[in-house]
Amino acid sequence: MEGFEPVIVGFCCNWCSYAGADLAGISRIQYPPNLRMIRVMCSGAVDPALIMEALRRGADGVFIGGCHPGDCHYMAGNYKTLRKITLLKGLLPQLGIEPQRVRLEWVSAAEGQRFAQVVTDFIGEIKKLGPNPWKGKNNEQAESGHRSGIDMLRV
Amino acid sequence: MKKVTIDPITRLEGEAKIDIFLNDEGDVADAFFQVTELRGFEKFCQGRPVEELPRIVPRICGV
Amino acid sequence: MNKLKVAIALGSTCSGCDVAILDLNEKILNLVEVADIVYWPTAMDFKIKDLEAFKSGDIDVGIYHGTVRTSTHEHTAHLLRERSKAVLSFGACAYFGGIPGLCNLSTKNEVFRTVYQDTASTVNPDFVTPQTEVKVGKFDLTLPELKDEGKALRDVIDVDYYLPGCPPTVMLREKLIPILKLVQGGELPPKGTVIASDKTLCDECEMKKENKSISKIVRTHEMIPTPGICLLEQGLICMGPATRGGCGTPCIKALVPCRGCMGPTAEVKDQGAKMISAIASILGVSEEKDLSAEDVAKLIDGIKDPVGTFYRFTLPVALINKKVGVK
């Protein structure tokens, strides 16, 4: 689509992928600026609800960067990430969202060039998919205001 | 033309209304029973695993 | 003390919630000691104009059950809110959309196309569908408008209290009477109170939980579960970890896995997302170091209908709660 600049939200783990992105920056590697990065301590801590909320609020793509399998700073976090994201991507088509809008990549702290490359590649894919249909829709989830249950024994 | 409307029908499950049209003599010219709801079970049951349907379709009618 | 005036209004309902109130059996006499039911079309001959005739504050507790699906349901919800001092959202449909909320997976046109044309027993060559206004002969008829999506009650009006469940189980609806007694005495519970437990189903469930890893997802017809052991640990998908407790776990007691009809707990924004995390925490954990991305994909593939299982009752209040952009 002409002139479409995707908004990509990225969740990058502190120890590997965020450091990799830092390295790309320090090395002055050029790549498109569409990624808005959020640093998390571990990709395994990225709640699927955060990814869904980004999509609901109109993000055209969501990128999750983690350590290579076996290298997770917290031992097993990225294994969880793989299972979560695989399951999430399996569910999105039923909700009318292309699973290619969510991308999981393993990028190490030494892979500055690779970080720039996968992000550029992802932006290209999103450009082909077009804007997220949720853009501009009623994006605020109603403030539920519902609170805790009352202790069953007290009433 | 006079119209008598019963909205909603009561003391049963389901939503509907009845419009009764009277002619000038006060006799019934025509009467219409109209179901005023649609949930679409026929559509959203498609694609569900068959072993789950016995837990979904009872919600068609709780009575 | 004056008797409370209670109204029971409905949206898109199966009336299981009406029957749940009737299933108080002899305890309904305790209910009518505390309250006069001034509007209940399912059980008594009340019409919508009776609800319209009330003035603001005439109703002490307005109970609403059913998804908000048509313009009539919206109208009823607004009427109930205006006329009632407090509104209680009764049952899964009013609280978070319920099973009729699964209609959000299709557009209105797709639903009409299936219901009024494609189903095997339908004969409708001219594709006649419900219209909000139509002339039949010399008679003008109207129907309520079917909205594009099903909504939970709190997305339409301000709700004071919630009672989840599909339908609310015996344990829960019996709480209705002491709650109404509190209201009668002027001791209103804090706004937003959910009449259920604060914790997930797992807290209440009596099954033994030991092994935190499963190697395979099993469909409910593929096994007869061993009694006494957590169903999720046996490979069946049980929504317990993502579901509010307080129902008494009747399904688990029957060795049937939970499907989440009590909705999520207070802090959880999206029940399905929570369940994704829960499953990811225990599926293929003991062998995770050896699994490739393809192996993981195969494991996950054992979950046949993620949206229909994780969002069966809560789709309208999910983060991604409908299909958009589809004509």
XYZ file of C-alpha atoms in Angstrom:
545
model
C 0.000 0.000 0.000
C 1.334 3.447 -0.968
C 2.812 5.477 1.813
C 1.901 3.014 4.531
C 4.429 3.209 7.351
C 3.761 0.349 9.760
C 3.845 0.867 13.497
C 5.644 -2.107 15.012
C 5.786 -2.679 18.768
C 8.786 -4.686 19.894
C 9.370 -6.548 23.150
C 13.102 -7.222 23.424
C 14.770 -9.140 26.205
C 17.395 -7.223 28.142
C 20.207 -9.748 27.930
C 20.239 -10.727 24.278
C 17.974 -9.042 21.773
C 17.911 -5.589 23.360
C 21.707 -5.722 23.610
C 21.775 -6.807 19.983
C 19.686 -3.791 19.067
C 22.065 -1.602 21.060
C 24.971 -3.056 19.124
C 23.208 -2.243 15.858
C 22.913 1.308 17.066
C 26.506 1.656 18.181
C 27.690 0.139 14.921
C 25.665 2.765 13.056
C 23.768 0.089 11.107
C 20.925 1.742 9.211
C 17.493 0.236 9.326
C 13.924 1.648 9.121
C 12.630 3.352 12.274
C 9.225 1.683 12.441
C 10.010 -0.434 15.504
C 9.008 1.004 18.881
C 10.999 -1.002 21.371
C 10.040 -2.018 24.886
C 12.779 -3.605 26.974
C 11.744 -6.592 29.085
C 14.002 -8.688 31.275
C 13.047 -11.922 29.528
C 11.002 -12.717 26.435
C 9.281 -15.347 28.584
C 7.772 -12.549 30.645
C 5.864 -11.157 27.688
C 2.219 -11.854 28.515
C 0.158 -12.735 25.426
C -2.292 -10.102 26.670
C 0.344 -7.429 26.007
C 0.678 -8.588 22.413
C -3.095 -8.662 21.991
C -3.427 -5.227 23.513
C -0.833 -3.838 21.095
C -2.802 -5.308 18.194
C -6.076 -3.996 19.568
C -4.654 -0.513 19.861
C -3.715 -0.627 16.188
C -0.090 -1.824 16.073
C 0.475 -3.219 12.599
C 2.970 -5.770 13.868
C 4.405 -7.062 17.144
C 7.999 -8.226 17.380
C 9.343 -10.359 20.224
C 13.094 -10.761 20.553
C 14.632 -13.369 22.816
C 17.833 -15.296 23.455
C 18.720 -18.311 21.340
C 17.381 -21.596 22.802
C 19.821 -22.785 25.446
C 21.157 -19.281 26.101
C 18.337 -17.783 28.143
C 19.686 -15.734 31.021
C 16.939 -17.265 33.197
C 17.563 -20.786 31.875
C 14.127 -21.682 30.476
C 12.285 -18.406 29.817
C 12.645 -18.517 26.077
C 11.280 -22.057 25.891
C 8.092 -20.666 27.408
C 8.164 -17.836 24.897
C 8.257 -20.283 22.014
C 5.274 -22.221 23.328
C 3.286 -19.066 24.136
C 3.883 -17.372 20.819
C 3.213 -20.566 18.838
C -0.097 -20.943 20.641
C -0.974 -17.266 20.224
C -0.215 -17.344 16.524
C -2.372 -20.444 16.160
C -5.287 -18.602 17.717
C -5.076 -15.282 15.841
C -6.536 -16.470 12.504
C -9.742 -17.464 14.273
C -9.983 -13.857 15.436
C -9.381 -12.498 11.930
C -5.773 -11.362 12.458
C -2.966 -12.608 10.237
C -0.508 -14.600 12.392
C 2.362 -13.077 10.396
C 1.736 -9.830 12.300
C 3.425 -11.456 15.311
C 7.064 -12.402 14.890
C 9.384 -14.169 17.300
C 13.128 -14.007 16.652
C 16.168 -15.184 18.574
C 18.858 -12.501 18.438
C 21.992 -12.604 20.560
C 23.844 -9.642 22.021
C 26.535 -10.036 19.371
C 24.117 -10.018 16.437
C 23.681 -6.312 15.739
C 23.621 -6.840 11.999
C 21.118 -9.654 12.320
C 18.832 -7.549 14.484
C 18.684 -4.852 11.832
C 18.112 -7.459 9.169
C 15.213 -9.307 10.827
C 13.478 -6.051 11.738
C 13.834 -4.750 8.189
C 12.487 -8.034 6.885
C 9.526 -7.906 9.281
C 8.678 -4.340 8.281
C 8.653 -5.416 4.646
C 6.266 -8.273 5.437
C 3.912 -5.968 7.334
C 3.934 -3.484 4.466
C 2.708 -6.300 2.231
C -0.013 -7.273 4.708
C -1.285 -3.731 4.971
C -2.520 -1.807 8.006
C -4.005 -3.562 11.003
C -7.825 -3.520 10.585
C -8.085 -2.529 14.258
C -6.530 0.882 13.564
C -8.965 3.616 14.426
C -11.551 1.228 15.832
C -12.899 1.540 19.339
C -9.557 0.755 20.905
C -10.198 1.294 24.559
C -11.302 -1.772 26.433
C -14.183 -0.688 28.612
C -13.004 0.086 32.115
C -14.497 -2.892 33.787
C -14.445 -1.708 37.365
C -15.198 -5.228 38.506
C -13.269 -6.143 41.575
C -12.548 -9.075 43.748
C -14.986 -11.744 44.712
C -16.419 -11.570 48.176
C -15.268 -14.224 50.572
C -17.889 -16.917 50.211
C -17.791 -17.740 53.886
C -18.536 -14.278 55.126
C -21.964 -13.786 53.594
C -56.375 0.422 11.756
C -56.074 -0.528 15.401
C -53.174 -2.635 16.576
C -52.844 -4.651 19.754
C -49.255 -5.520 20.630
C -48.149 -8.134 23.123
C -44.480 -7.401 23.847
C -42.847 -9.586 24.934
C -44.558 -12.944 25.181
C -44.106 -14.122 28.721
C -43.811 -17.152 30.951
C -41.637 -19.078 28.530
C -38.108 -19.125 27.176
C -37.462 -17.071 24.070
C -38.257 -13.602 22.892
C -41.088 -12.747 20.596
C -43.922 -10.322 20.192
C -47.394 -10.540 18.720
C -49.031 -7.803 16.623
C -52.778 -8.148 16.164
C -54.338 -5.826 13.578
C -58.046 -5.061 13.920
C -60.262 -3.811 11.127
C -62.862 -1.040 11.479
C -65.470 -3.490 12.758
C -63.120 -4.513 15.554
C -62.534 -7.975 14.134
C -59.067 -9.407 13.690
C -57.781 -8.573 10.213
C -54.466 -10.336 10.691
C -52.068 -11.380 13.445
C -48.297 -11.737 13.333
C -46.039 -13.709 15.673
C -42.532 -12.326 15.376
C -39.443 -13.810 16.963
C -37.315 -10.888 18.076
C -33.999 -12.561 18.736
C -31.229 -14.366 16.892
C -28.085 -15.744 18.444
C -26.564 -17.636 15.514
C -25.775 -21.035 17.036
C -26.056 -22.493 13.515
C -23.065 -20.384 12.571
C -20.771 -20.387 15.577
C -21.096 -24.112 16.240
C -19.315 -24.618 12.925
C -15.622 -25.131 13.518
C -16.058 -26.298 17.110
C -14.780 -29.821 17.943
C -17.692 -32.226 17.892
C -17.004 -33.480 21.422
C -17.523 -29.928 22.707
C -20.956 -29.444 21.185
C -22.809 -31.265 23.996
C -21.483 -28.507 26.254
C -22.343 -25.651 23.901
C -25.791 -26.429 22.519
C -27.579 -26.809 25.892
C -27.172 -23.032 26.060
C -29.778 -22.766 23.350
C -32.399 -23.324 26.004
C -31.744 -23.394 29.725
C -35.192 -24.691 30.561
C -37.959 -3.254 57.167
C -39.424 -2.624 53.773
C -39.284 -5.387 51.235
C -36.886 -4.763 48.392
C -38.281 -4.312 44.900
C -36.402 -6.626 42.554
C -36.693 -6.728 38.769
C -35.339 -9.526 36.571
C -34.819 -8.375 32.998
C -33.256 -10.208 30.108
C -31.037 -9.800 27.096
C -30.149 -12.587 24.697
C -30.631 -15.411 27.122
C -31.325 -19.112 27.213
C -33.266 -18.528 30.426
C -30.977 -20.916 32.278
C -30.460 -18.020 34.660
C -34.221 -17.649 35.177
C -34.420 -21.374 35.904
C -31.415 -21.023 38.223
C -33.424 -18.585 40.326
C -36.446 -20.899 40.243
C -34.103 -23.744 41.210
C -33.682 -22.108 44.585
C -36.579 -24.503 45.207
C -37.984 -23.958 48.667
C -35.420 -21.232 49.314
C -37.354 -19.021 46.931
C -39.641 -18.474 49.895
C -36.661 -16.937 51.707
C -36.147 -14.735 48.677
C -39.683 -13.436 48.649
C -39.460 -12.732 52.395
C -36.831 -10.144 51.547
C -38.006 -8.956 48.153
C -41.014 -8.423 45.950
C -40.360 -9.323 42.350
C -41.853 -6.439 40.425
C -40.797 -7.475 36.921
C -39.965 -10.957 35.588
C -41.336 -11.677 32.086
C -39.941 -15.219 32.007
C -41.910 -16.308 35.046
C -44.804 -13.848 35.217
C -46.889 -11.802 32.824
C -44.906 -8.574 32.810
C -44.519 -6.563 29.611
C -41.811 -4.121 28.566
C -44.256 -1.260 29.120
C -44.383 -2.279 32.792
C -40.628 -1.727 33.020
C -41.027 1.580 31.193
C -43.686 2.662 33.667
C -41.340 2.562 36.655
C -39.737 5.796 37.783
C -36.095 6.240 38.711
C -35.337 4.501 42.000
C -38.577 2.496 41.987
C -36.534 -0.690 41.701
C -34.037 -1.493 44.453
C -32.110 -4.236 42.678
C -32.367 -4.701 38.929
C -31.101 -8.097 37.819
C -30.121 -8.553 34.168
C -29.132 -11.788 32.469
C -28.239 -12.446 28.841
C -25.900 -10.947 26.270
C -26.719 -7.505 24.883
C -27.340 -8.410 21.250
C -30.239 -6.406 19.856
C -31.553 -2.869 20.151
C -34.283 -4.189 22.462
C -31.697 -5.679 24.814
C -29.904 -2.339 24.904
C -33.158 -0.516 25.537
C -34.010 -2.917 28.392
C -30.525 -2.481 29.892
C -30.809 1.317 29.856
C -34.327 1.182 31.286
C -33.196 -1.122 34.074
C -30.265 1.157 34.903
C -32.438 4.267 35.012
C -35.131 2.708 37.150
C -32.909 0.747 39.563
C -30.854 1.838 42.522
C -28.456 -1.070 41.981
C -27.916 -3.336 38.975
C -26.783 -6.936 39.374
C -25.303 -8.678 36.346
C -26.482 -12.286 36.645
C -24.767 -15.134 34.833
C -21.921 -15.443 32.355
C -23.709 -13.779 29.432
C -24.380 -10.488 31.177
C -20.997 -10.474 32.922
C -18.736 -11.171 29.935
C -20.877 -12.042 26.926
C -21.328 -15.758 27.363
C -21.654 -18.370 24.647
C -23.784 -16.158 22.369
C -20.691 -13.928 22.302
C -19.123 -16.446 19.922
C -21.251 -14.738 17.280
C -18.527 -12.059 17.265
C -16.404 -14.459 15.215
C -18.675 -13.806 12.229
C -20.197 -10.767 10.635
C -23.945 -10.241 10.717
C -24.101 -11.098 7.011
C -22.262 -14.357 7.535
C -24.665 -15.289 10.331
C -27.725 -14.470 8.194
C -26.276 -16.376 5.252
C -25.883 -19.522 7.353
C -29.043 -19.298 9.426
C -31.440 -18.228 6.693
C -30.008 -19.935 3.641
C -27.176 -22.438 3.945
C -28.416 -24.744 6.689
C -29.539 -28.085 5.310
C -33.167 -27.855 6.405
C -33.743 -24.256 5.273
C -35.685 -23.498 2.098
C -35.351 -19.782 1.383
C -34.552 -19.253 -2.300
C -35.165 -15.480 -2.138
C -32.918 -15.169 0.927
C -35.538 -13.419 3.018
C -33.884 -12.125 6.188
C -35.160 -10.232 9.241
C -35.585 -6.524 8.577
C -36.132 -3.790 11.129
C -39.124 -2.565 9.112
C -41.193 -4.485 6.625
C -44.609 -4.186 5.032
C -46.634 -7.387 4.747
C -49.734 -6.660 2.687
C -51.095 -3.499 4.246
C -49.524 -4.115 7.642
C -46.376 -2.390 8.920
C -44.186 -4.646 11.025
C -41.022 -3.900 12.951
C -38.278 -5.972 14.519
C -35.450 -4.930 16.814
C -32.111 -4.313 15.146
C -29.538 -7.092 15.474
C -26.309 -5.348 16.449
C -23.010 -6.192 14.758
C -21.620 -7.752 17.924
C -22.695 -9.192 21.251
C -21.735 -7.139 24.266
C -21.395 -7.691 27.984
C -23.749 -5.662 30.146
C -20.993 -3.508 31.624
C -20.075 -2.294 28.154
C -23.561 -0.831 27.812
C -24.524 0.395 31.284
C -22.925 0.942 34.650
C -23.094 -2.292 36.659
C -22.943 -2.530 40.441
C -22.623 -6.256 41.181
C -21.771 -9.418 39.329
C -22.720 -13.072 39.784
C -20.847 -15.268 37.295
C -21.535 -18.801 36.113
C -23.353 -20.482 33.286
C -25.664 -20.792 35.019
C -24.614 -19.620 38.478
C -24.357 -22.813 40.498
C -26.321 -23.653 43.608
C -23.512 -22.391 45.857
C -23.572 -19.029 44.167
C -27.228 -18.301 43.711
C -27.980 -19.168 47.317
C -25.733 -16.217 48.151
C -28.331 -14.019 46.492
C -30.516 -14.136 49.567
C -27.981 -12.976 52.185
C -26.752 -10.333 49.716
C -30.271 -8.993 49.269
C -30.659 -8.992 53.063
C -27.533 -6.838 53.293
C -28.935 -4.447 50.696
C -32.229 -4.342 52.580
C -30.373 -3.395 55.742
C -28.583 -0.609 53.898
C -25.216 -2.380 54.016
C -24.435 -2.301 50.331
C -21.376 -4.311 49.284
C -18.729 -2.169 47.557
C -19.545 -1.329 43.951
C -18.062 -3.793 41.533
C -18.257 -6.725 43.939
C -18.264 -10.110 42.278
C -20.279 -12.702 44.171
C -17.801 -15.551 43.855
C -14.292 -16.361 45.012
C -11.267 -14.140 44.640
C -9.086 -17.059 43.609
C -8.937 -19.389 40.660
C -10.782 -22.684 40.413
C -7.581 -24.592 41.162
C -7.645 -23.252 44.697
C -11.058 -24.806 45.306
C -10.539 -27.971 43.279
C -10.021 -31.148 45.264
C -7.959 -32.986 42.643
C -4.367 -33.829 43.486
C -1.845 -31.673 41.690
C 1.665 -33.106 41.510
C 3.257 -33.293 38.119
C 3.763 -29.915 36.474
C 4.496 -31.131 32.972
C 2.391 -32.754 30.282
C 3.684 -34.200 27.025
C 0.495 -34.271 25.027
C -2.920 -32.651 24.834
C -5.799 -35.120 24.920
C -9.309 -34.428 23.618
C -12.111 -35.137 26.035
C -13.430 -38.131 24.112
C -9.990 -39.739 23.877
C -9.699 -40.738 27.505
C -11.598 -41.516 30.652
C -9.784 -39.484 33.286
C -8.421 -41.065 36.448
C -10.444 -39.747 39.387
C -8.649 -37.715 42.017
C -5.864 -36.406 39.764
C -5.773 -32.953 38.205
C -7.392 -33.104 34.753
C -4.896 -30.691 33.222
C -2.058 -32.904 34.400
C -3.741 -35.812 32.628
C -3.553 -33.882 29.355
C -7.109 -32.583 29.164
C -7.437 -28.837 28.715
C -9.015 -27.550 31.905
C -9.600 -23.822 32.139
C -9.224 -23.922 35.918
C -6.007 -21.878 36.100
C -7.613 -19.010 34.201
C -11.039 -19.178 35.801
C -12.573 -17.697 38.929
C -13.584 -20.161 41.599
C -16.516 -20.183 43.964
C -18.795 -22.369 41.860
C -18.092 -25.517 43.847
C -16.385 -27.209 40.852
C -19.391 -29.379 39.855
C -17.830 -30.084 36.453
C -14.520 -31.300 37.889
C -16.407 -33.482 40.354
C -17.982 -35.127 37.306
C -14.484 -35.585 35.791
C -15.289 -33.043 33.092
C -12.705 -30.294 32.517
C -13.631 -26.703 33.248
C -14.514 -24.486 30.322
C -14.273 -21.165 32.116
C -17.891 -20.155 32.645
C -16.994 -18.217 35.780
C -14.774 -15.911 33.779
C -11.339 -14.681 34.821
C -10.319 -13.374 38.213
C -10.316 -9.656 38.946
C -6.769 -8.828 37.872
C -6.905 -10.644 34.562
C -7.697 -8.541 31.507
C -8.121 -11.393 29.074
C -9.029 -14.954 30.047
C -7.724 -16.528 26.845
C -4.341 -14.829 27.120
C -4.057 -16.089 30.673
C -4.824 -19.631 29.546
C -2.190 -19.391 26.806
C 0.359 -18.583 29.503
C -0.924 -21.387 31.721
C -0.715 -24.019 28.978
C 2.702 -22.782 27.870
C 3.927 -23.224 31.430
C 3.202 -26.927 31.577
C 3.062 -28.280 28.033
C 6.259 -30.026 27.034
C 8.260 -28.670 29.949
C 10.288 -31.720 30.954
C 11.524 -32.247 27.389
C 11.709 -28.572 26.394
C 15.482 -28.527 25.837
C 15.137 -31.135 23.131
C 12.152 -29.716 21.264
C 12.597 -27.912 17.984
C 10.179 -25.247 16.795
C 8.471 -27.908 14.658
C 8.114 -30.252 17.664
C 6.541 -27.420 19.659
C 4.184 -26.644 16.781
C 3.088 -30.288 16.742
C 2.433 -30.253 20.490
C 0.412 -27.045 20.262
C -1.523 -28.512 17.379
C -3.154 -30.845 19.884
C -5.326 -27.898 20.906
C -8.007 -28.132 18.287
C -10.057 -24.984 18.836
C -8.180 -22.423 20.916
C -10.670 -19.573 20.597
C -13.689 -21.797 21.212
C -12.033 -23.340 24.265
C -10.246 -20.373 25.832
C -12.856 -17.727 25.025
C -16.037 -19.771 25.018
C -17.745 -17.543 27.557
C -15.642 -14.380 27.485
C -15.097 -13.390 23.852
C -17.008 -10.072 23.976
C -14.770 -8.785 26.786
C -11.513 -10.097 25.337
C -8.816 -7.782 24.042
C -9.405 -8.996 20.485
C -13.131 -9.479 20.862
C -14.405 -9.691 17.300
C -13.373 -9.888 13.672
C -12.838 -6.427 12.227
C -12.193 -5.338 8.711
C -14.085 -8.248 7.184
C -16.922 -7.243 4.883
